[in-house]
mmCIF file of C-alpha atoms in Angstrom:
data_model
loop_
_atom_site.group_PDB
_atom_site.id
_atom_site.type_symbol
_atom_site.label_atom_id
_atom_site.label_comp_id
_atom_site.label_asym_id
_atom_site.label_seq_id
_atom_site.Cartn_x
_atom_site.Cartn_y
_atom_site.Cartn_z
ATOM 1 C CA UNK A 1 110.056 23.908 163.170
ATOM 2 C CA UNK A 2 106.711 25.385 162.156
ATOM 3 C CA UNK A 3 104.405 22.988 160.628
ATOM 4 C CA UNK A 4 103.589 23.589 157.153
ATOM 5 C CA UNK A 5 99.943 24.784 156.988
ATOM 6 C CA UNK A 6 99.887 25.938 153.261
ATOM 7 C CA UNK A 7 100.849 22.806 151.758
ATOM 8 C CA UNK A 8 97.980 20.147 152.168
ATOM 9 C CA UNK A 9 95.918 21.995 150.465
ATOM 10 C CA UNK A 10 97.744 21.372 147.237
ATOM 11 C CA UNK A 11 95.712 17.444 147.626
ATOM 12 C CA UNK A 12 92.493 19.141 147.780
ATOM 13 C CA UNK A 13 90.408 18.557 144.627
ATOM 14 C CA UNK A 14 91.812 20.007 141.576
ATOM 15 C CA UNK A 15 94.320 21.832 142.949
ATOM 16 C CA UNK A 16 97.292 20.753 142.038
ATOM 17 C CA UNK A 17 96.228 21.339 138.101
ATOM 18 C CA UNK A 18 94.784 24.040 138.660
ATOM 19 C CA UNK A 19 97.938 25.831 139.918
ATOM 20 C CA UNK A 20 100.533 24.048 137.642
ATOM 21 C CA UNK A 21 98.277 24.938 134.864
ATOM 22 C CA UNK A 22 98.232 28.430 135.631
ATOM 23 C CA UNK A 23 101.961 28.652 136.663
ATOM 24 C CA UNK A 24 102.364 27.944 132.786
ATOM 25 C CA UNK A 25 100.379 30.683 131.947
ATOM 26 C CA UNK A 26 102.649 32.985 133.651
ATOM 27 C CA UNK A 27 105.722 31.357 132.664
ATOM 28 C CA UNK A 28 104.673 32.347 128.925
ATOM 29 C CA UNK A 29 104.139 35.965 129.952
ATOM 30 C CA UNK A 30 107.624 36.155 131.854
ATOM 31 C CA UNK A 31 109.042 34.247 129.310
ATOM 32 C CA UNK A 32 108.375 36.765 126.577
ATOM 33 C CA UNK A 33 111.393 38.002 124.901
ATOM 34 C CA UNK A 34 109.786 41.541 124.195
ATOM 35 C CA UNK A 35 109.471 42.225 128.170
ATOM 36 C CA UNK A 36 112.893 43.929 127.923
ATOM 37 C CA UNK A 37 111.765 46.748 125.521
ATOM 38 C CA UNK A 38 108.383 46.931 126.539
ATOM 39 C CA UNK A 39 108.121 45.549 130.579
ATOM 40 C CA UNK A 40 107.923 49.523 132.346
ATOM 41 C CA UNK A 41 105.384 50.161 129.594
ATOM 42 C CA UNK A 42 103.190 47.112 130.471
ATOM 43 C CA UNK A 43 103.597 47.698 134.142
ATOM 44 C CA UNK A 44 102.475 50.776 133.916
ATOM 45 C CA UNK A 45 99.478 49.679 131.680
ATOM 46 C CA UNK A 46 98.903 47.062 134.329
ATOM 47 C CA UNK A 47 98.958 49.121 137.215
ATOM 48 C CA UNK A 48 95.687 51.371 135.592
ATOM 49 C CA UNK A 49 93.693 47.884 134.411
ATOM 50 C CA UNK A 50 94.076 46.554 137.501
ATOM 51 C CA UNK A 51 92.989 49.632 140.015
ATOM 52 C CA UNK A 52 90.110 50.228 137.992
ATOM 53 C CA UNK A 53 89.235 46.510 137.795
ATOM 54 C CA UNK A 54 89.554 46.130 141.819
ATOM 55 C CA UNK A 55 87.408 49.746 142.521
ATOM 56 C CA UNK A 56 84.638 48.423 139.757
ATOM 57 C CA UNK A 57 84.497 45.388 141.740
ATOM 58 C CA UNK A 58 83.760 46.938 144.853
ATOM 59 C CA UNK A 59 81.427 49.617 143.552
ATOM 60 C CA UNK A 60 83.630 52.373 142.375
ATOM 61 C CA UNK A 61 83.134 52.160 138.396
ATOM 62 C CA UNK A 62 84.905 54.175 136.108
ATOM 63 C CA UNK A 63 85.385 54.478 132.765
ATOM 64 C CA UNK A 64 88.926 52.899 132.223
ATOM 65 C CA UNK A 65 89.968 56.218 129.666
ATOM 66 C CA UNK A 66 89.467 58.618 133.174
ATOM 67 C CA UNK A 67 91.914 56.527 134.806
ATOM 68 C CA UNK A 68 94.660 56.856 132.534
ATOM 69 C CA UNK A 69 94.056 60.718 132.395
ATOM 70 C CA UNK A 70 93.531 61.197 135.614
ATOM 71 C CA UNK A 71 89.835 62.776 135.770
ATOM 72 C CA UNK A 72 88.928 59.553 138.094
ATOM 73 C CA UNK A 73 90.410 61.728 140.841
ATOM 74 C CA UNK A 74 87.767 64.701 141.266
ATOM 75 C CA UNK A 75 86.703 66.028 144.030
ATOM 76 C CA UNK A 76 83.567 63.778 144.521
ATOM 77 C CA UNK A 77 83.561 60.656 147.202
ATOM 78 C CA UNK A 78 83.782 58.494 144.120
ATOM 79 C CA UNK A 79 87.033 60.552 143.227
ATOM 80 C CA UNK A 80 88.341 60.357 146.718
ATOM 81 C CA UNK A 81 87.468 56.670 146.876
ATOM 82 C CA UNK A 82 88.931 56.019 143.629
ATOM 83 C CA UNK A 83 92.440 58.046 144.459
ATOM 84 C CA UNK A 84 92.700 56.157 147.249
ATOM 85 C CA UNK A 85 92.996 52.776 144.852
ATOM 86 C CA UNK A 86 95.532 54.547 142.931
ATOM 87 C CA UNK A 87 97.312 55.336 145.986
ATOM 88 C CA UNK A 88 97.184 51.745 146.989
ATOM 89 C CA UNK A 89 98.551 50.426 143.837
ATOM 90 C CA UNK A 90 101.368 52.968 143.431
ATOM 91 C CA UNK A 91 102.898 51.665 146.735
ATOM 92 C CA UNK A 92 102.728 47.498 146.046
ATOM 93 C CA UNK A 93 106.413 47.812 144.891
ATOM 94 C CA UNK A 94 107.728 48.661 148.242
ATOM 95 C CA UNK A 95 104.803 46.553 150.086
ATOM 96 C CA UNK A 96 106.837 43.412 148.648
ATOM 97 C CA UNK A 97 109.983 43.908 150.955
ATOM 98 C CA UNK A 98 107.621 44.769 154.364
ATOM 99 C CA UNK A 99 105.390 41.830 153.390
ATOM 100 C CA UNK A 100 108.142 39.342 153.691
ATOM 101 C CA UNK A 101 109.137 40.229 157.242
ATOM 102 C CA UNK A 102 105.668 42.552 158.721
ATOM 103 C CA UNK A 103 103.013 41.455 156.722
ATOM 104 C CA UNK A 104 100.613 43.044 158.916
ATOM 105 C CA UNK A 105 102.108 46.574 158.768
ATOM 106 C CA UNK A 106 102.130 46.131 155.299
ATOM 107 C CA UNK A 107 98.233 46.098 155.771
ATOM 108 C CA UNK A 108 98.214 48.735 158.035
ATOM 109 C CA UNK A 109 100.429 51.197 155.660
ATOM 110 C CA UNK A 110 97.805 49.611 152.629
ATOM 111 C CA UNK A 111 94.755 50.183 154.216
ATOM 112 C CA UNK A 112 96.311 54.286 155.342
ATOM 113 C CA UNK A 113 96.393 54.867 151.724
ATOM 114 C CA UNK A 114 93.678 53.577 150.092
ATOM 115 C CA UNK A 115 91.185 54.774 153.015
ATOM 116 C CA UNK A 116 92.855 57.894 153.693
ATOM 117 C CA UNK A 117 90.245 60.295 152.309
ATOM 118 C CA UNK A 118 87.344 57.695 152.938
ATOM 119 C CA UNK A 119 87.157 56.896 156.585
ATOM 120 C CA UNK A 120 86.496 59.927 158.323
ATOM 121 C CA UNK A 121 88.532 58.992 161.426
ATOM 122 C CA UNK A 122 92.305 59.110 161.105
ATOM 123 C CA UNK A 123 92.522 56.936 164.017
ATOM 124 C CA UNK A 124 90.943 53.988 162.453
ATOM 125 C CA UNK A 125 93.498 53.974 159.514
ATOM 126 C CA UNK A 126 95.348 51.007 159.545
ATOM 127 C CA UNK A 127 93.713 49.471 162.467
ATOM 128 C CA UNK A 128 91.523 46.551 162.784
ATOM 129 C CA UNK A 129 87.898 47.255 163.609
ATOM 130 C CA UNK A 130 86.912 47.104 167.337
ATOM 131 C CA UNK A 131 82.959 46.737 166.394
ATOM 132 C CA UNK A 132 80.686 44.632 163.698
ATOM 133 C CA UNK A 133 79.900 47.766 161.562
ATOM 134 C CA UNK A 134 81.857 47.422 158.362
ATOM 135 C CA UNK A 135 81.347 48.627 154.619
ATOM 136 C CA UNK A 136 80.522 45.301 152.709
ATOM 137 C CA UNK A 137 80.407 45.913 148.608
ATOM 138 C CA UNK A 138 80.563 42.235 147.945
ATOM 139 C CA UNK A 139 77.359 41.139 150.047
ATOM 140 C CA UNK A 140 79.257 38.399 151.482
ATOM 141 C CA UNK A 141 77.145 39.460 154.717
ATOM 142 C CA UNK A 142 78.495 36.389 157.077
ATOM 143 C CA UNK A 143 81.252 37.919 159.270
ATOM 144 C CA UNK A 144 83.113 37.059 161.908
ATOM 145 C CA UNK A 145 82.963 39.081 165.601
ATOM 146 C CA UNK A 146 85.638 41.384 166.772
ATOM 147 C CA UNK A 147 87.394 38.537 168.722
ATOM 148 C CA UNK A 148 87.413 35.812 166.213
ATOM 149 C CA UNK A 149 88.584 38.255 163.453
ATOM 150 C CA UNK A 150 91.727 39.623 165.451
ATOM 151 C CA UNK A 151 92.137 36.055 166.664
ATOM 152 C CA UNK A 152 92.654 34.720 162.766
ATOM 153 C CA UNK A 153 94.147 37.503 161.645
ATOM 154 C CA UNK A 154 96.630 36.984 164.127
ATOM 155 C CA UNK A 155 96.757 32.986 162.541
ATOM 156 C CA UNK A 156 97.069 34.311 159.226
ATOM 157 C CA UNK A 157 100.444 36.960 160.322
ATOM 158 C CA UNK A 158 101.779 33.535 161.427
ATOM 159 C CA UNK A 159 101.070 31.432 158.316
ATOM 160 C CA UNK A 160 102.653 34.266 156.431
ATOM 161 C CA UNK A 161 105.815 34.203 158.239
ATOM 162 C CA UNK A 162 106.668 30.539 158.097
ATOM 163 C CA UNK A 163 108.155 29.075 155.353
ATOM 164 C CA UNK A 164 106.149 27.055 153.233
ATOM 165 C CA UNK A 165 106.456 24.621 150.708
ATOM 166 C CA UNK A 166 103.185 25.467 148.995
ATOM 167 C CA UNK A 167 103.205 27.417 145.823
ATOM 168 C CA UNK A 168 103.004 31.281 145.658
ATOM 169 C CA UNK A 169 99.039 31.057 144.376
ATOM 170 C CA UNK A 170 98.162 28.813 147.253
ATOM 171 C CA UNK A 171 99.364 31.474 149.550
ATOM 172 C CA UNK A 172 97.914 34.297 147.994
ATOM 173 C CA UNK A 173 94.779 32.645 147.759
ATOM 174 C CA UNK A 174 94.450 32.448 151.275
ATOM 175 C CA UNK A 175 95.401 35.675 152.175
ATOM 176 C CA UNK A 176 93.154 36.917 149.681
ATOM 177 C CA UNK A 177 90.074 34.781 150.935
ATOM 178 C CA UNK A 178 91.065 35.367 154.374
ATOM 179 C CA UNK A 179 90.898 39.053 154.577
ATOM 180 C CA UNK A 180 87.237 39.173 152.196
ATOM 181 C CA UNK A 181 86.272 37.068 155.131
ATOM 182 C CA UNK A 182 87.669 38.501 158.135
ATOM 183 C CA UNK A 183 86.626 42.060 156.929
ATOM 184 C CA UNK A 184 89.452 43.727 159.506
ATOM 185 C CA UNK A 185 88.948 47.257 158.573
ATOM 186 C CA UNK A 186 85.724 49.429 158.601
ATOM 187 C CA UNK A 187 86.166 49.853 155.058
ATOM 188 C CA UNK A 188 88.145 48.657 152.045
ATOM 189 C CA UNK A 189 89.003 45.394 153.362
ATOM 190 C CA UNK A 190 88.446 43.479 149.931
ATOM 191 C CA UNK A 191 90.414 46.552 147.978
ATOM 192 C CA UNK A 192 93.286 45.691 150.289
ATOM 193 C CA UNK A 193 92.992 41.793 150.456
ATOM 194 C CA UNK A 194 93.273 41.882 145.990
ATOM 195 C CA UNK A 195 96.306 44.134 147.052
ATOM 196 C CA UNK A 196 97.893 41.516 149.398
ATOM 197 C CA UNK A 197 97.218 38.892 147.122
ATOM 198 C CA UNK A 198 99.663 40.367 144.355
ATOM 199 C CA UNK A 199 101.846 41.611 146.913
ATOM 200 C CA UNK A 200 102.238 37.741 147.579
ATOM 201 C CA UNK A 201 102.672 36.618 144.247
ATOM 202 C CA UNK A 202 105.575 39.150 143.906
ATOM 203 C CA UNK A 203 107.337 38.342 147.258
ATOM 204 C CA UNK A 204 106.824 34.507 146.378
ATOM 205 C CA UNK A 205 108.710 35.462 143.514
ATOM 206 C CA UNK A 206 105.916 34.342 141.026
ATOM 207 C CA UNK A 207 104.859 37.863 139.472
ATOM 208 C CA UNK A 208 108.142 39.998 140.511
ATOM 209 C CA UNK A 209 107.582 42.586 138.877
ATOM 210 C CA UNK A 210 103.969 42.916 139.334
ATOM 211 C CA UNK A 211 103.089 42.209 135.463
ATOM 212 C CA UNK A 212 99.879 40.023 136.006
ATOM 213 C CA UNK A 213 96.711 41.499 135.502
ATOM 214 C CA UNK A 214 94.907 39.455 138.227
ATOM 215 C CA UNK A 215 92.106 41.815 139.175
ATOM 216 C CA UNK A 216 91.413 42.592 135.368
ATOM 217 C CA UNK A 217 90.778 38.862 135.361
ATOM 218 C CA UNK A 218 88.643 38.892 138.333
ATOM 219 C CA UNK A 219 86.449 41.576 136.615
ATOM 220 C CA UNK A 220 86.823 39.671 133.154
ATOM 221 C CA UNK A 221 85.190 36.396 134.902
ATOM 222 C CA UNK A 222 82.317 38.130 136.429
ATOM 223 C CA UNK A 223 81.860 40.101 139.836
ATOM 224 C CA UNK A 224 79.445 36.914 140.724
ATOM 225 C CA UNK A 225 81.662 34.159 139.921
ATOM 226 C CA UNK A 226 84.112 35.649 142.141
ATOM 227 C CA UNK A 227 81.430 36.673 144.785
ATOM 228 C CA UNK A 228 80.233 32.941 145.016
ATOM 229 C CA UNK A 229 83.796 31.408 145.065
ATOM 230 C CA UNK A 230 84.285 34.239 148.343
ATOM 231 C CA UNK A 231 81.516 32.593 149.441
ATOM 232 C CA UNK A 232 82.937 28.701 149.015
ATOM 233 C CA UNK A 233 86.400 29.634 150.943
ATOM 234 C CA UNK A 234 83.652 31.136 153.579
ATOM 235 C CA UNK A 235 81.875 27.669 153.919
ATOM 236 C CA UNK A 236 85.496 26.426 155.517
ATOM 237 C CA UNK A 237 84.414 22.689 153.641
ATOM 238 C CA UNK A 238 87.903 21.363 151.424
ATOM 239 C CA UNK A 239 85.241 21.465 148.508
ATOM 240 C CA UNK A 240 84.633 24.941 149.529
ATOM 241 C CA UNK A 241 88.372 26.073 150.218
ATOM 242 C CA UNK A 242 89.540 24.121 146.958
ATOM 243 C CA UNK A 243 86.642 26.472 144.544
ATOM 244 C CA UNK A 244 87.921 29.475 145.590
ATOM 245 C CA UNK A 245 92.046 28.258 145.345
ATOM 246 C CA UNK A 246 90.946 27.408 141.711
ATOM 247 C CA UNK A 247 89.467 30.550 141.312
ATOM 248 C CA UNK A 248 92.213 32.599 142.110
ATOM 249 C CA UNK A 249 94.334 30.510 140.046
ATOM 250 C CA UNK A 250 92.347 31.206 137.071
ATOM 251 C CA UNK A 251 92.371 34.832 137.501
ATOM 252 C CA UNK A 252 96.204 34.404 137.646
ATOM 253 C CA UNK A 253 96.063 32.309 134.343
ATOM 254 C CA UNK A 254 93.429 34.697 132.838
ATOM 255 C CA UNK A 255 95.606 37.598 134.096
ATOM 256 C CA UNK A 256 98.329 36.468 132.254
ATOM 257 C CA UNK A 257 96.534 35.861 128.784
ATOM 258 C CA UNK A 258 95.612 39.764 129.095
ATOM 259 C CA UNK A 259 99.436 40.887 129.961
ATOM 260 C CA UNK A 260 100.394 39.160 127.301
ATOM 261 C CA UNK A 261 97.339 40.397 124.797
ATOM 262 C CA UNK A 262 98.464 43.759 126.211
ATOM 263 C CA UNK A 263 102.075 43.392 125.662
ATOM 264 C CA UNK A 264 101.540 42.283 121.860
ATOM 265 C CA UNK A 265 99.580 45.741 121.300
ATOM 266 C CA UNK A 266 102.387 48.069 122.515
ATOM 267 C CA UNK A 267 104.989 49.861 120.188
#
């Protein structure tokens, strides 16, 4: 039997209250009575905070209200850029069922989409970069070389596969900090890492339905609180690793507070 990779990091400092205090966060959102009337209309409000939330973080800012209508899309490299986000998080539903089995062809068919009209090779859709030349919106700068990345990516398929005992947010933390740092595609990496994170949280069965407005949150805290916790899980120190598995679950706790904010507001 596999050993259990995920789970000691549950005794790193803080933790353990960080994710049981944010799993009660969620459990008040999921918990809410009025998420059988109103749940497709909060999904769907959900699914336009957080695309625009993950582009702004990576550079592609739009105003929210050309989201919803649809004028985000022109025919500009911001449009294309931005279309490809939509694209991305249009197709998490049926990334949960792939993830559980071929996590890394649910990257590949994540990356195709949101890159599609970006990268100007078709060939490099989906794949893993073969040199050191990679789009980095974040600044995180430190990355690893061809071999190393393809080497822990390869670690991180595994991890993914075996069972673990960990909760969902200590999973999807990693694969979230893992692919910022790995950077495995030329560009959009981080786009599809916040992807992958959710897609986690759904397939754990934490956020089934895909109701948590985690990258809203991330934007909400600050683009440099969440660029300095990428860079703790970087530092590969417990003190490090533990910041940024906080971090994540406080966007999941602050992602609920807005769902449910949200949810209160609609007819």
């Amino acid at each position: 039997m596999a050993a259990d990779l995920l789970l000691p990091l549950m005794d790193l400092p803080g933790v353990t209250e960080s994710v049981m205090g944010a799993r009660e966060r969620v459990d008040a959102l999921l918990w809410d009575r009025s998420l059988r009337t109103k749940g497709a209309a909060l999904r769907k409000d959900v699914a336009i905070q957080n695309a625009r939330a993950s582009a702004a973080i990576d550079g592609i800012d739009i105003a929210l209200t050309a989201w919803a209508t649809g004028d985000a899309f022109d025919d500009s490299p911001i449009g294309h850029a931005a279309a490809g986000v939509w694209r991305l998080e249009q197709s998490l539903p049926e990334q949960i069922g792939i993830w559980s089995v071929a996590p890394m062809q649910s990257l590949a068919r994540m990356h195709s989409l949101v890159a599609r009209d970006v990268v100007a090779d078709p060939d490099r859709l989906g794949r893993p970069r073969d040199s050191d030349e990679v789009d980095d919106p974040l600044r995180i700068k430190s990355l690893p070389d061809v071999a190393s990345m393809k080497v822990r990516l390869a670690g991180l398929a595994q991890v993914t596969t075996t069972e673990s005992a960990a909760p969902a947010m200590v999973e999807a933390a990693v694969v979230h900090g893992e692919l910022v740092a790995l950077r495995p595609f030329e560009w959009g990496s981080a786009l599809v890492a916040r992807a992958a994170s959710r897609v986690v949280l759904a397939q754990r069965g934490l956020d089934p339905d895909l109701l948590l407005m985690t990258d809203a949150a991330i934007y909400s805290i600050g683009r440099p609180a969440y660029v300095d916790a990428v860079r703790s899980y970087l530092s590969g120190t417990p003190d490090g690793v533990a910041r940024w598995i906080r971090f994540c679950a406080e966007s999941c706790a602050v992602g609920a507070r807005l769902s449910i904010d949200r949810l209160a507001e609609l007819d």
